Amino acid sequence: MKCLQILYVLVMVPFTLNARQDTTKTNRFRQNPSLEFVYQKGHVFATNNFLRGTNAEAAKISNYQTFSLKYSHQTAGDKYWEQLYRYPDWGAGIYIADFYNKTEIGLPIAVYGFLDAPFHRWKRLSFNYELGFGVAFNWKSFNPLTNQYNISIGASESFFIDAGLNLKYDLTKRVELITGFSLTHFSNGALKKPNYGINTVGPRVGLRYNFHDEPRFRELDVPLFRGQNELCVSAFGGAKNVIFDSLNVDIIEKYEGVYFPVFGISTVFNRQISRKSKIGFGVTLSYDGSVNASVAVDNNELDPVDVPTGEKLMISIYPSYELVVNRVSLVMQPAFYLYRKKLQNQSPGFFQRIGIKYEITDKLFAGLILRDYAFHVSDFIEWTIGFRIRNYSGSGRHK
């Protein structure tokens, strides 16, 4: 739970700081507020046996519905990034999901921050994209005695990632009709196994009430962008939970599993090609304590057995893309193992790294990266701190 609380801080603090940076006599977050209610009903992807029908109900879990309440702030162009993203709105929401199986899944609740930005605006209509990150809790998670089929969710808390498209239409000066769809991912990042995750997609409809008249969008004189290079060096740490099914120990002890450390160093060279985008190439040297791991049983307790360090070292390479929104970046990196010891039943050589990064200062950043494979199976979470050396050759990020 402490790890998920850290995630909440990483997600929500950037939104809060954005609100605080332009404080006048009143808080900007309160100047253009809106309240939105959203209903969604859709499809659950059958990515594991529990969802396919190996459960107490002996029925496929294929449908879900959600109810969301969102509080947002409409930007007006007081910063360059607001104008750059066509005056988005951002805020926080609470989300309740019903998978029609409360006995084994529960009624999960998510709290998250989001950014909703338009591709294009017309007089009364806009076409938008939305990204949301947060934490979900209130799951009925896996339990070897009372909930043994639920291999999707291994802990009562998880991460929440949501991405979607929508249309907004002004019914009146204050009321908007919103329709669209979104993809949602739930996973605890392998902090507690089993953790095959849940992925959903579905249409949604909502109504938003604006407590303000439409603001006058400011158009600032944006300096010419000439690009810049940067070298980012970061260190990360984390943990992986491994369950040894074949051990003859107490079933509760067995499914508590053993935690192994993961840590490493990453170096990424980026070229900022626009105020919104960075592209680059990176190399990571990592240590995965769970590789080829084994345990000994002593008085019904599991003790890790030492394995040569060289077997646990891995080198990976990847192209990198960052979507930059003020001090927050969405990081996407399709990666390949350049070196690792060949073992049976190991994860694929191609994997994915996706996460968020926040600039604490111009040189210091922090964030988290989810490392997964097959686009839906979590491997581990990289909790990251790093610094960058920037070759400044023009206008980059703007406040």
Short mmCIF file of C-alpha atoms in Angstrom, two decimals:
data_model
loop_
_atom_site.label_atom_id
_atom_site.label_comp_id
_atom_site.label_asym_id
_atom_site.label_seq_id
_atom_site.Cartn_x
_atom_site.Cartn_y
_atom_site.Cartn_z
CA MET A 1 0.00 0.00 0.00
CA LYS A 2 2.91 2.39 0.69
CA CYS A 3 4.11 1.97 -2.90
CA LEU A 4 0.67 2.87 -4.22
CA GLN A 5 0.56 5.93 -1.95
CA ILE A 6 3.86 7.02 -3.49
CA LEU A 7 2.32 6.56 -6.95
CA TYR A 8 -0.64 8.74 -5.94
CA VAL A 9 1.77 11.50 -4.89
CA LEU A 10 3.69 11.21 -8.18
CA VAL A 11 0.47 11.42 -10.19
CA MET A 12 -1.42 14.09 -8.27
CA VAL A 13 1.37 16.45 -7.14
CA PRO A 14 2.18 17.60 -10.70
CA PHE A 15 -1.45 18.61 -11.24
CA THR A 16 -1.47 20.40 -7.90
CA LEU A 17 1.77 22.22 -8.65
CA ASN A 18 0.45 23.32 -12.02
CA ALA A 19 -2.46 24.91 -10.18
CA ARG A 20 -0.23 26.61 -7.64
CA GLN A 21 2.33 28.07 -9.99
CA ASP A 22 -0.03 30.75 -11.37
CA THR A 23 -1.74 31.76 -8.15
CA THR A 24 -3.05 35.31 -8.04
CA LYS A 25 -5.54 36.50 -5.44
CA THR A 26 -7.54 33.33 -5.96
CA ASN A 27 -6.47 29.81 -6.80
CA ARG A 28 -6.55 29.18 -10.57
CA PHE A 29 -7.95 25.71 -10.01
CA ARG A 30 -11.08 27.34 -8.63
CA GLN A 31 -11.48 29.97 -11.36
CA ASN A 32 -12.85 27.76 -14.18
CA PRO A 33 -14.22 24.65 -12.42
CA SER A 34 -16.45 21.94 -13.88
CA LEU A 35 -18.17 18.85 -12.52
CA GLU A 36 -18.78 15.82 -14.74
CA PHE A 37 -20.68 12.54 -14.32
CA VAL A 38 -19.78 9.65 -16.66
CA TYR A 39 -21.33 6.22 -17.22
CA GLN A 40 -19.49 3.49 -19.12
CA LYS A 41 -20.40 -0.06 -20.12
CA GLY A 42 -18.08 -2.31 -22.08
CA HIS A 43 -16.00 -5.41 -22.70
CA VAL A 44 -13.41 -7.21 -20.54
CA PHE A 45 -10.57 -8.80 -22.50
CA ALA A 46 -10.24 -12.52 -21.69
CA THR A 47 -6.48 -12.43 -21.04
CA ASN A 48 -6.36 -15.16 -18.35
CA ASN A 49 -8.22 -18.27 -17.18
CA PHE A 50 -10.07 -16.49 -14.40
CA LEU A 51 -11.68 -14.11 -16.87
CA ARG A 52 -12.30 -16.94 -19.35
CA GLY A 53 -14.51 -18.79 -16.87
CA THR A 54 -12.32 -20.62 -14.36
CA ASN A 55 -14.03 -19.03 -11.38
CA ALA A 56 -16.64 -19.77 -8.74
CA GLU A 57 -19.40 -18.72 -11.11
CA ALA A 58 -18.00 -20.98 -13.88
CA ALA A 59 -18.87 -18.15 -16.30
CA LYS A 60 -16.84 -15.86 -18.53
CA ILE A 61 -16.26 -12.39 -17.07
CA SER A 62 -16.74 -10.34 -20.22
CA ASN A 63 -18.77 -7.25 -19.27
CA TYR A 64 -18.44 -4.35 -16.84
CA GLN A 65 -19.94 -0.98 -16.02
CA THR A 66 -18.46 2.09 -14.36
CA PHE A 67 -19.59 5.32 -12.73
CA SER A 68 -17.24 8.32 -12.54
CA LEU A 69 -17.35 11.75 -10.95
CA LYS A 70 -14.73 14.24 -12.16
CA TYR A 71 -13.75 17.72 -11.01
CA SER A 72 -11.74 19.70 -13.56
CA HIS A 73 -10.21 23.08 -14.36
CA GLN A 74 -10.43 24.65 -17.82
CA THR A 75 -7.14 26.30 -18.80
CA ALA A 76 -7.21 29.64 -20.60
CA GLY A 77 -3.66 30.04 -21.89
CA ASP A 78 -1.85 31.58 -18.94
CA LYS A 79 1.11 29.29 -19.73
CA TYR A 80 2.70 28.32 -23.01
CA TRP A 81 1.91 24.62 -22.53
CA GLU A 82 -1.82 25.39 -22.18
CA GLN A 83 -1.85 27.14 -25.53
CA LEU A 84 0.32 24.37 -27.00
CA TYR A 85 -2.24 21.72 -26.06
CA ARG A 86 -5.17 23.81 -27.33
CA TYR A 87 -6.34 24.86 -23.84
CA PRO A 88 -7.02 21.48 -22.17
CA ASP A 89 -8.82 20.84 -18.92
CA TRP A 90 -7.29 18.76 -16.13
CA GLY A 91 -8.33 17.60 -12.71
CA ALA A 92 -9.11 14.62 -10.49
CA GLY A 93 -11.76 11.94 -10.54
CA ILE A 94 -13.24 9.05 -8.59
CA TYR A 95 -14.24 5.91 -10.48
CA ILE A 96 -16.30 2.86 -9.40
CA ALA A 97 -16.27 -0.34 -11.49
CA ASP A 98 -18.72 -3.24 -11.42
CA PHE A 99 -17.60 -6.50 -13.10
CA TYR A 100 -20.83 -8.32 -12.14
CA ASN A 101 -18.85 -10.60 -9.80
CA LYS A 102 -18.61 -8.87 -6.44
CA THR A 103 -17.80 -12.12 -4.62
CA GLU A 104 -14.48 -12.67 -6.39
CA ILE A 105 -13.60 -9.22 -7.79
CA GLY A 106 -15.32 -6.82 -5.43
CA LEU A 107 -16.35 -3.27 -6.32
CA PRO A 108 -13.05 -1.52 -7.09
CA ILE A 109 -12.74 2.25 -6.63
CA ALA A 110 -10.09 4.37 -8.35
CA VAL A 111 -8.83 7.86 -7.56
CA TYR A 112 -6.88 9.48 -10.37
CA GLY A 113 -5.61 12.59 -12.09
CA PHE A 114 -6.35 13.28 -15.74
CA LEU A 115 -5.66 15.56 -18.70
CA ASP A 116 -8.33 16.10 -21.38
CA ALA A 117 -7.09 17.97 -24.45
CA PRO A 118 -8.72 18.75 -27.81
CA PHE A 119 -7.48 17.69 -31.22
CA HIS A 120 -9.79 20.32 -32.68
CA ARG A 121 -12.46 22.78 -31.55
CA TRP A 122 -15.49 23.93 -33.49
CA LYS A 123 -18.10 26.44 -32.34
CA ARG A 124 -20.06 24.04 -30.09
CA LEU A 125 -18.17 20.78 -30.61
CA SER A 126 -14.68 19.48 -29.80
CA PHE A 127 -12.83 16.23 -30.50
CA ASN A 128 -10.55 15.30 -27.60
CA TYR A 129 -8.18 12.74 -26.10
CA GLU A 130 -7.88 11.94 -22.40
CA LEU A 131 -5.17 10.32 -20.27
CA GLY A 132 -5.66 9.29 -16.64
CA PHE A 133 -3.34 7.77 -14.01
CA GLY A 134 -4.11 6.79 -10.43
CA VAL A 135 -4.67 4.05 -7.87
CA ALA A 136 -7.53 1.59 -7.39
CA PHE A 137 -8.51 -0.15 -4.18
CA ASN A 138 -11.35 -2.22 -2.66
CA TRP A 139 -10.53 -5.29 -4.77
CA LYS A 140 -11.44 -8.80 -3.63
CA SER A 141 -7.97 -10.10 -4.39
CA PHE A 142 -6.54 -13.59 -4.69
CA ASN A 143 -6.60 -15.72 -1.54
CA PRO A 144 -5.54 -19.40 -1.67
CA LEU A 145 -8.32 -20.39 0.75
CA THR A 146 -11.24 -18.05 0.12
CA ASN A 147 -10.68 -16.65 -3.40
CA GLN A 148 -8.39 -19.11 -5.13
CA TYR A 149 -9.54 -18.51 -8.71
CA ASN A 150 -8.83 -14.78 -8.97
CA ILE A 151 -5.39 -14.77 -10.58
CA SER A 152 -6.09 -11.36 -12.18
CA ILE A 153 -5.63 -9.28 -9.04
CA GLY A 154 -3.15 -10.32 -6.33
CA ALA A 155 -3.59 -7.41 -3.90
CA SER A 156 -6.41 -5.22 -2.64
CA GLU A 157 -4.80 -2.20 -4.36
CA SER A 158 -3.66 -1.70 -7.95
CA PHE A 159 -2.60 0.88 -10.48
CA PHE A 160 -5.20 2.50 -12.75
CA ILE A 161 -4.32 3.62 -16.30
CA ASP A 162 -6.96 5.01 -18.65
CA ALA A 163 -6.76 6.41 -22.20
CA GLY A 164 -9.61 7.42 -24.48
CA LEU A 165 -11.18 9.66 -27.10
CA ASN A 166 -14.33 11.77 -26.76
CA LEU A 167 -16.62 14.32 -28.38
CA LYS A 168 -17.96 17.24 -26.35
CA TYR A 169 -21.05 19.13 -27.47
CA ASP A 170 -22.41 22.30 -25.84
CA LEU A 171 -26.07 21.70 -25.03
CA THR A 172 -26.26 25.09 -23.32
CA LYS A 173 -23.74 27.72 -22.21
CA ARG A 174 -23.06 25.70 -19.04
CA VAL A 175 -23.97 22.07 -19.89
CA GLU A 176 -21.98 19.74 -22.18
CA LEU A 177 -22.83 16.28 -23.52
CA ILE A 178 -19.78 14.01 -23.70
CA THR A 179 -19.56 10.72 -25.65
CA GLY A 180 -16.55 8.54 -26.42
CA PHE A 181 -14.70 5.41 -25.40
CA SER A 182 -11.65 4.44 -23.35
CA LEU A 183 -9.19 1.62 -22.70
CA THR A 184 -8.45 0.87 -19.04
CA HIS A 185 -5.72 -1.24 -17.43
CA PHE A 186 -5.64 -2.50 -13.83
CA SER A 187 -2.48 -4.09 -12.42
CA ASN A 188 -0.30 -3.88 -9.31
CA GLY A 189 2.88 -4.05 -11.39
CA ALA A 190 3.77 -7.52 -10.00
CA LEU A 191 4.19 -6.07 -6.51
CA LYS A 192 2.03 -9.01 -5.38
CA LYS A 193 1.31 -12.12 -7.43
CA PRO A 194 -0.70 -13.62 -9.00
CA ASN A 195 -1.19 -10.50 -11.10
CA TYR A 196 -2.37 -11.10 -14.66
CA GLY A 197 -4.30 -7.82 -14.61
CA ILE A 198 -7.62 -6.73 -16.08
CA ASN A 199 -7.98 -4.80 -19.36
CA THR A 200 -11.23 -3.25 -20.55
CA VAL A 201 -12.64 -1.19 -23.41
CA GLY A 202 -16.02 0.46 -23.69
CA PRO A 203 -18.10 3.42 -24.83
CA ARG A 204 -19.06 6.05 -22.31
CA VAL A 205 -21.46 8.96 -22.03
CA GLY A 206 -21.47 11.86 -19.62
CA LEU A 207 -22.79 15.28 -18.71
CA ARG A 208 -20.59 18.12 -17.56
CA TYR A 209 -21.69 21.28 -15.81
CA ASN A 210 -19.40 24.31 -16.04
CA PHE A 211 -19.59 26.69 -13.11
CA HIS A 212 -18.14 29.43 -15.34
CA ASP A 213 -18.76 31.12 -18.65
CA GLU A 214 -16.41 30.06 -21.42
CA PRO A 215 -13.06 31.71 -20.63
CA ARG A 216 -11.30 33.98 -23.09
CA PHE A 217 -8.39 31.96 -24.43
CA ARG A 218 -5.15 33.92 -24.37
CA GLU A 219 -2.74 33.72 -27.29
CA LEU A 220 0.82 34.29 -26.16
CA ASP A 221 3.70 35.13 -28.46
CA VAL A 222 5.56 31.82 -28.53
CA PRO A 223 9.31 32.10 -29.23
CA LEU A 224 10.72 30.13 -32.15
CA PHE A 225 11.56 26.57 -31.13
CA ARG A 226 15.04 25.44 -32.17
CA GLY A 227 15.32 22.08 -30.42
CA GLN A 228 17.67 20.78 -27.78
CA ASN A 229 19.55 17.65 -26.75
CA GLU A 230 19.69 16.06 -23.33
CA LEU A 231 21.43 13.16 -21.63
CA CYS A 232 19.38 11.57 -18.83
CA VAL A 233 21.01 9.28 -16.28
CA SER A 234 18.79 7.60 -13.69
CA ALA A 235 18.85 4.88 -11.06
CA PHE A 236 15.87 2.73 -10.19
CA GLY A 237 14.89 0.19 -7.59
CA GLY A 238 11.96 -2.08 -6.91
CA ALA A 239 10.87 -5.58 -5.92
CA LYS A 240 9.36 -8.68 -7.52
CA ASN A 241 7.08 -11.13 -5.78
CA VAL A 242 7.69 -14.78 -6.79
CA ILE A 243 5.47 -17.71 -5.86
CA PHE A 244 6.92 -21.25 -5.81
CA ASP A 245 3.91 -23.48 -6.44
CA SER A 246 5.70 -26.81 -6.02
CA LEU A 247 6.82 -26.27 -2.43
CA ASN A 248 5.35 -28.44 0.31
CA VAL A 249 4.65 -25.71 2.85
CA ASP A 250 1.63 -24.10 4.47
CA ILE A 251 -0.59 -22.77 1.67
CA ILE A 252 -0.76 -19.25 3.12
CA GLU A 253 3.04 -19.11 3.40
CA LYS A 254 3.40 -20.47 -0.12
CA TYR A 255 1.25 -17.77 -1.68
CA GLU A 256 2.84 -14.98 0.30
CA GLY A 257 5.78 -15.80 -1.90
CA VAL A 258 9.28 -14.32 -1.70
CA TYR A 259 10.33 -10.79 -2.61
CA PHE A 260 13.48 -10.29 -4.66
CA PRO A 261 15.19 -6.94 -5.32
CA VAL A 262 15.41 -5.35 -8.76
CA PHE A 263 17.55 -2.30 -9.47
CA GLY A 264 19.63 -0.74 -12.21
CA ILE A 265 20.96 2.27 -14.09
CA SER A 266 19.52 3.78 -17.29
CA THR A 267 21.05 6.23 -19.73
CA VAL A 268 18.90 7.89 -22.41
CA PHE A 269 19.95 10.39 -25.05
CA ASN A 270 16.98 12.53 -26.15
CA ARG A 271 16.40 15.07 -28.86
CA GLN A 272 13.48 17.39 -28.15
CA ILE A 273 11.97 17.81 -31.61
CA SER A 274 9.07 20.01 -30.50
CA ARG A 275 7.67 21.47 -27.31
CA LYS A 276 5.46 18.38 -27.08
CA SER A 277 7.80 15.57 -28.08
CA LYS A 278 11.18 14.06 -27.33
CA ILE A 279 12.66 11.09 -29.19
CA GLY A 280 15.77 9.22 -28.19
CA PHE A 281 17.64 6.02 -27.57
CA GLY A 282 18.44 4.35 -24.25
CA VAL A 283 20.45 1.59 -22.58
CA THR A 284 19.66 -0.01 -19.22
CA LEU A 285 21.82 -2.24 -17.05
CA SER A 286 19.58 -4.02 -14.56
CA TYR A 287 19.79 -6.62 -11.80
CA ASP A 288 16.80 -8.91 -11.33
CA GLY A 289 17.06 -10.95 -8.14
CA SER A 290 14.25 -13.27 -9.21
CA VAL A 291 16.13 -14.67 -12.22
CA ASN A 292 16.80 -18.41 -11.78
CA ALA A 293 15.83 -17.97 -8.12
CA SER A 294 15.23 -20.83 -5.71
CA VAL A 295 14.32 -21.08 -2.03
CA ALA A 296 14.94 -23.36 0.90
CA VAL A 297 12.25 -24.30 3.41
CA ASP A 298 13.18 -23.83 7.07
CA ASN A 299 10.48 -24.30 9.73
CA ASN A 300 7.78 -23.64 7.14
CA GLU A 301 9.48 -20.38 6.12
CA LEU A 302 10.96 -19.61 2.72
CA ASP A 303 14.57 -18.45 2.49
CA PRO A 304 16.15 -17.40 -0.84
CA VAL A 305 19.11 -19.44 -2.05
CA ASP A 306 22.06 -17.44 -3.37
CA VAL A 307 22.64 -17.52 -7.12
CA PRO A 308 25.71 -16.05 -8.89
CA THR A 309 25.22 -12.34 -9.53
CA GLY A 310 26.20 -12.68 -13.19
CA GLU A 311 23.11 -14.74 -13.89
CA LYS A 312 20.87 -11.89 -12.77
CA LEU A 313 22.39 -9.07 -14.84
CA MET A 314 20.67 -7.89 -18.02
CA ILE A 315 21.36 -5.22 -20.62
CA SER A 316 18.51 -3.82 -22.70
CA ILE A 317 18.24 -1.19 -25.44
CA TYR A 318 15.24 0.78 -26.65
CA PRO A 319 14.04 3.70 -28.73
CA SER A 320 12.33 6.28 -26.52
CA TYR A 321 9.43 8.68 -26.92
CA GLU A 322 8.23 11.28 -24.39
CA LEU A 323 5.01 13.27 -24.58
CA VAL A 324 5.78 16.44 -22.61
CA VAL A 325 3.07 18.35 -20.74
CA ASN A 326 4.75 21.14 -18.77
CA ARG A 327 6.78 19.30 -16.09
CA VAL A 328 5.11 15.92 -16.63
CA SER A 329 6.15 13.45 -19.34
CA LEU A 330 4.51 10.25 -20.55
CA VAL A 331 7.36 7.84 -21.38
CA MET A 332 6.99 4.99 -23.92
CA GLN A 333 9.90 2.67 -24.73
CA PRO A 334 9.65 -0.62 -26.69
CA ALA A 335 12.71 -2.53 -25.46
CA PHE A 336 14.88 -5.53 -26.34
CA TYR A 337 17.28 -7.54 -24.20
CA LEU A 338 20.74 -7.19 -25.70
CA TYR A 339 22.26 -9.50 -23.09
CA ARG A 340 20.91 -11.88 -20.44
CA LYS A 341 21.59 -15.44 -19.41
CA LYS A 342 19.54 -17.96 -21.39
CA LEU A 343 17.19 -19.89 -19.14
CA GLN A 344 14.09 -22.00 -19.54
CA ASN A 345 10.65 -20.41 -19.11
CA GLN A 346 11.98 -16.85 -19.11
CA SER A 347 10.04 -13.82 -20.28
CA PRO A 348 10.20 -12.77 -23.97
CA GLY A 349 13.20 -10.89 -25.33
CA PHE A 350 10.94 -8.02 -26.43
CA PHE A 351 9.25 -6.07 -23.64
CA GLN A 352 7.67 -2.68 -23.03
CA ARG A 353 8.47 0.19 -20.66
CA ILE A 354 5.79 2.80 -20.05
CA GLY A 355 5.47 5.32 -17.25
CA ILE A 356 5.47 8.92 -16.08
CA LYS A 357 8.28 11.30 -15.23
CA TYR A 358 8.14 14.57 -13.30
CA GLU A 359 10.72 17.36 -13.44
CA ILE A 360 11.51 18.39 -9.88
CA THR A 361 14.01 20.96 -11.19
CA ASP A 362 15.54 21.61 -14.61
CA LYS A 363 18.18 18.97 -13.81
CA LEU A 364 16.47 16.57 -11.39
CA PHE A 365 13.53 14.27 -12.16
CA ALA A 366 11.63 11.39 -10.56
CA GLY A 367 9.03 8.93 -11.76
CA LEU A 368 8.05 5.35 -12.28
CA ILE A 369 8.28 2.97 -15.21
CA LEU A 370 6.17 -0.18 -15.59
CA ARG A 371 8.13 -2.96 -17.29
CA ASP A 372 5.85 -5.54 -18.90
CA TYR A 373 5.75 -7.99 -21.79
CA ALA A 374 3.13 -9.25 -24.26
CA PHE A 375 1.61 -5.77 -23.74
CA HIS A 376 -0.40 -6.90 -20.70
CA VAL A 377 1.77 -8.97 -18.31
CA SER A 378 3.58 -6.91 -15.65
CA ASP A 379 7.18 -7.77 -14.85
CA PHE A 380 8.10 -5.14 -12.25
CA ILE A 381 7.95 -1.44 -11.38
CA GLU A 382 11.01 0.81 -11.68
CA TRP A 383 10.89 3.59 -9.06
CA THR A 384 13.23 6.16 -10.60
CA ILE A 385 15.33 9.17 -9.63
CA GLY A 386 17.72 10.82 -12.06
CA PHE A 387 19.40 13.91 -13.46
CA ARG A 388 19.90 15.30 -16.92
CA ILE A 389 22.51 17.33 -18.77
CA ARG A 390 20.89 19.59 -21.33
CA ASN A 391 22.47 21.13 -24.40
CA TYR A 392 20.21 24.15 -24.64
CA SER A 393 19.89 25.36 -28.22
CA GLY A 394 16.52 27.07 -28.22
CA SER A 395 13.21 27.33 -26.42
CA GLY A 396 12.23 24.07 -24.70
CA ARG A 397 9.69 23.56 -21.96
CA HIS A 398 7.75 26.68 -21.06
CA LYS A 399 5.79 27.51 -17.98
#
